[in-house]
XYZ file of C-alpha atoms in Angstrom:
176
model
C 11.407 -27.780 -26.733
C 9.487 -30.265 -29.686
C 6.724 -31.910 -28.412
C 5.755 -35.251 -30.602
C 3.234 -35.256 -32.748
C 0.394 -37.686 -30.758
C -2.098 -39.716 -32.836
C -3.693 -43.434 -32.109
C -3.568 -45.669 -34.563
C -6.614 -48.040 -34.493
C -6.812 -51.409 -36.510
C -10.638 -52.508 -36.550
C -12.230 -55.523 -38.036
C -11.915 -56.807 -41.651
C -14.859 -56.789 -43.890
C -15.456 -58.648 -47.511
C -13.597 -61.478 -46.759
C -13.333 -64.305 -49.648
C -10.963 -67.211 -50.173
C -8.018 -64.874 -51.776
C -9.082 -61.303 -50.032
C -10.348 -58.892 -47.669
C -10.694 -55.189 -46.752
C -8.872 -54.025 -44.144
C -9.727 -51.239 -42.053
C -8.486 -48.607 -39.701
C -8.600 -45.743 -37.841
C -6.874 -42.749 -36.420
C -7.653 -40.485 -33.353
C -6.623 -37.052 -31.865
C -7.709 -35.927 -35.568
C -6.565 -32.119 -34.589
C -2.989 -33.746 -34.249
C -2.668 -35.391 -37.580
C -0.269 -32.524 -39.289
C 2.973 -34.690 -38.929
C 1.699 -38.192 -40.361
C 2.732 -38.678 -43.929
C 1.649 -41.996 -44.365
C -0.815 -44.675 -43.330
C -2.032 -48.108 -44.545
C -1.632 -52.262 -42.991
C 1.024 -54.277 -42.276
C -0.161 -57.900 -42.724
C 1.148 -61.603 -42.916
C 0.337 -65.092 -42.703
C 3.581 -66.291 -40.690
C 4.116 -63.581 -38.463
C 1.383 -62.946 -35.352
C 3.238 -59.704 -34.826
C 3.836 -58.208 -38.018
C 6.148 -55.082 -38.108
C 7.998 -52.926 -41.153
C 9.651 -53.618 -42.999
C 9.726 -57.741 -41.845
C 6.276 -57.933 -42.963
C 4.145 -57.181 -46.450
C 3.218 -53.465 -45.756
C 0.957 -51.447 -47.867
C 0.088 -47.818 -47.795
C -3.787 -46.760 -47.814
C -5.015 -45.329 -51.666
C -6.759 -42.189 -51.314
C -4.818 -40.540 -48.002
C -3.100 -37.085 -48.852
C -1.170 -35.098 -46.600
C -2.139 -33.518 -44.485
C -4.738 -36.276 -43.334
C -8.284 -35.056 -43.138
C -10.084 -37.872 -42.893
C -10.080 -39.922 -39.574
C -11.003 -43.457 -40.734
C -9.096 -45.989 -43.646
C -9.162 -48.773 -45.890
C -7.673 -51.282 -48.181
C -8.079 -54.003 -50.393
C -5.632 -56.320 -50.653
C -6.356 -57.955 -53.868
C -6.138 -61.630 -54.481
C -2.771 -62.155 -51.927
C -4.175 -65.246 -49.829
C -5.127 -68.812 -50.194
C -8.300 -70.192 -48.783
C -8.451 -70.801 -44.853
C -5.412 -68.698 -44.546
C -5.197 -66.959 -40.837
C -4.199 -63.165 -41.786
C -2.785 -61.090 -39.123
C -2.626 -57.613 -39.832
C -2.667 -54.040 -38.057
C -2.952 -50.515 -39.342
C -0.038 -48.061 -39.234
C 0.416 -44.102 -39.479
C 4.162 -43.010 -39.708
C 5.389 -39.763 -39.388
C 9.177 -38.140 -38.793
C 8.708 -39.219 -35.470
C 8.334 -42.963 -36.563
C 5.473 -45.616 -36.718
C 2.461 -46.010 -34.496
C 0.688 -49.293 -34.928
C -2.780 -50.327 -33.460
C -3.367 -53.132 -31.957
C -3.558 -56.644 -34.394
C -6.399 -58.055 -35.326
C -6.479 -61.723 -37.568
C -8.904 -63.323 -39.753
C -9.560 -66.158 -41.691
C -10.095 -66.318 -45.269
C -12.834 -68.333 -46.203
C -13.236 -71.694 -48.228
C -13.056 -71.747 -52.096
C -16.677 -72.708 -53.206
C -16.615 -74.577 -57.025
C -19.944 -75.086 -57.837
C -21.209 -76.501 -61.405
C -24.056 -76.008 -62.914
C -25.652 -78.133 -66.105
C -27.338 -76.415 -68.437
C -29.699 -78.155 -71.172
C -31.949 -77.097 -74.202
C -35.465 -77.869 -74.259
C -37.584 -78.698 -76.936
C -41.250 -79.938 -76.470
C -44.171 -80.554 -78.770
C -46.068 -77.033 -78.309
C -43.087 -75.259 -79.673
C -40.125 -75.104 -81.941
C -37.882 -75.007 -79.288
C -35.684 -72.675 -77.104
C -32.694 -72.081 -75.504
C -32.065 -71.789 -71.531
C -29.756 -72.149 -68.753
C -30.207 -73.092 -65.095
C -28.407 -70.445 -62.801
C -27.384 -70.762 -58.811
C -26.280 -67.411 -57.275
C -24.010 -67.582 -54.141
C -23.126 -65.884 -50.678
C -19.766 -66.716 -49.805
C -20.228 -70.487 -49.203
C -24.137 -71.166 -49.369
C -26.605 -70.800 -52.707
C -28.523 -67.741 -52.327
C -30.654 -68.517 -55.316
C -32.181 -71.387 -58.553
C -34.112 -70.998 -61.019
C -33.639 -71.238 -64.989
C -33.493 -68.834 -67.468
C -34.949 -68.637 -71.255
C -35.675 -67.027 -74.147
C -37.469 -67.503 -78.313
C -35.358 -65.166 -79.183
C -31.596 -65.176 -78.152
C -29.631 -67.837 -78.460
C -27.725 -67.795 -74.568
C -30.066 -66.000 -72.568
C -28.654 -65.156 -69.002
C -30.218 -63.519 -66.400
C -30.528 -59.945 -68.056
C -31.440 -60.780 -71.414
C -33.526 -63.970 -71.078
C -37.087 -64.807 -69.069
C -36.042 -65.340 -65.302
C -37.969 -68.025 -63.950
C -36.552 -68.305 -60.000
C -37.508 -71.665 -57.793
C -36.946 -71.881 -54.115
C -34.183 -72.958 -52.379
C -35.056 -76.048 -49.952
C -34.319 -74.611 -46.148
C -31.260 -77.033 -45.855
C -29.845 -76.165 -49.023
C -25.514 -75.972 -49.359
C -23.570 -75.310 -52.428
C -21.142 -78.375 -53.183
């Protein structure tokens, strides 16, 4: 009598999501019953709300050797999407007696954020001159950060080889 190999396959939620990507992440349970899986990894689209292999992208997890040891999984998918795409997606384990899939899970990738920043050279009558650059750091969609940067000595400074000088955000503050 052969008795399948049992495992759960669990699909939890995505993390670092941008306007192109995302990790994807997963799971597997009954850990002591892992000796038959050969492969795991995601099965994802952006047409299909039920995506399957082979119909569907499907992309193996780097890092998993058999046998499995480890319980939990991930993957980035690299720059795949366009912004405000709806991703569904699902993790999968296969083994000789076929493909488990957890359950699927979708996400939205977020909105591509331009934002432009003018730079100028300032020169006043206490000193010969020098060189800076006004810098905005971002979180996803929002500024995070202003100030300017400068330097009598190089000729770009930036934020590691200049003077930082940061200035606060104002509380309603958006990147455009």
């Amino acid at each position: 009598v052969v008795i399948p190999i049992k495992f759960i396959v669990d699909t939890v939620s995505s993390t670092d999501v941008t306007y192109q990507s995302m990790t994807l992440n997963g799971g597997l349970r009954n850990q002591d019953r892992f000796d038959g899986i050969s492969e795991v990894g995601f099965v994802y689209s952006t047409s299909s709300t039920t995506p399957i292999i082979p119909t569907s992208y499907h992309e193996a997890s780097p890092g998993f050797t058999t046998p499995i040891t480890a319980s939990s999984f991930s993957l980035q998918t690299g720059n795949k999407f366009t912004e405000l795409s709806t991703v569904y997606y699902r993790a999968y384990a296969s083994s000789s007696n076929g493909i488990g899939y957890g359950d699927i899970q979708f996400q939205q990738t977020v909105a591509f954020v331009s934002m432009s920043v003018v730079t100028n050279d300032a020169f006043g009558s206490d000193c010969d001159g020098f060189s800076g650059s006004i810098f905005v750091t971002t979180g996803d969609d929002t500024a995070t950060g202003q100030g300017f940067v400068y330097s009598d000595t190089v000729t770009n400074p930036t934020i590691g080889t200049g003077t930082q000088v940061s200035i606060p955000l104002p509380a309603d503050t958006t990147a455009t």
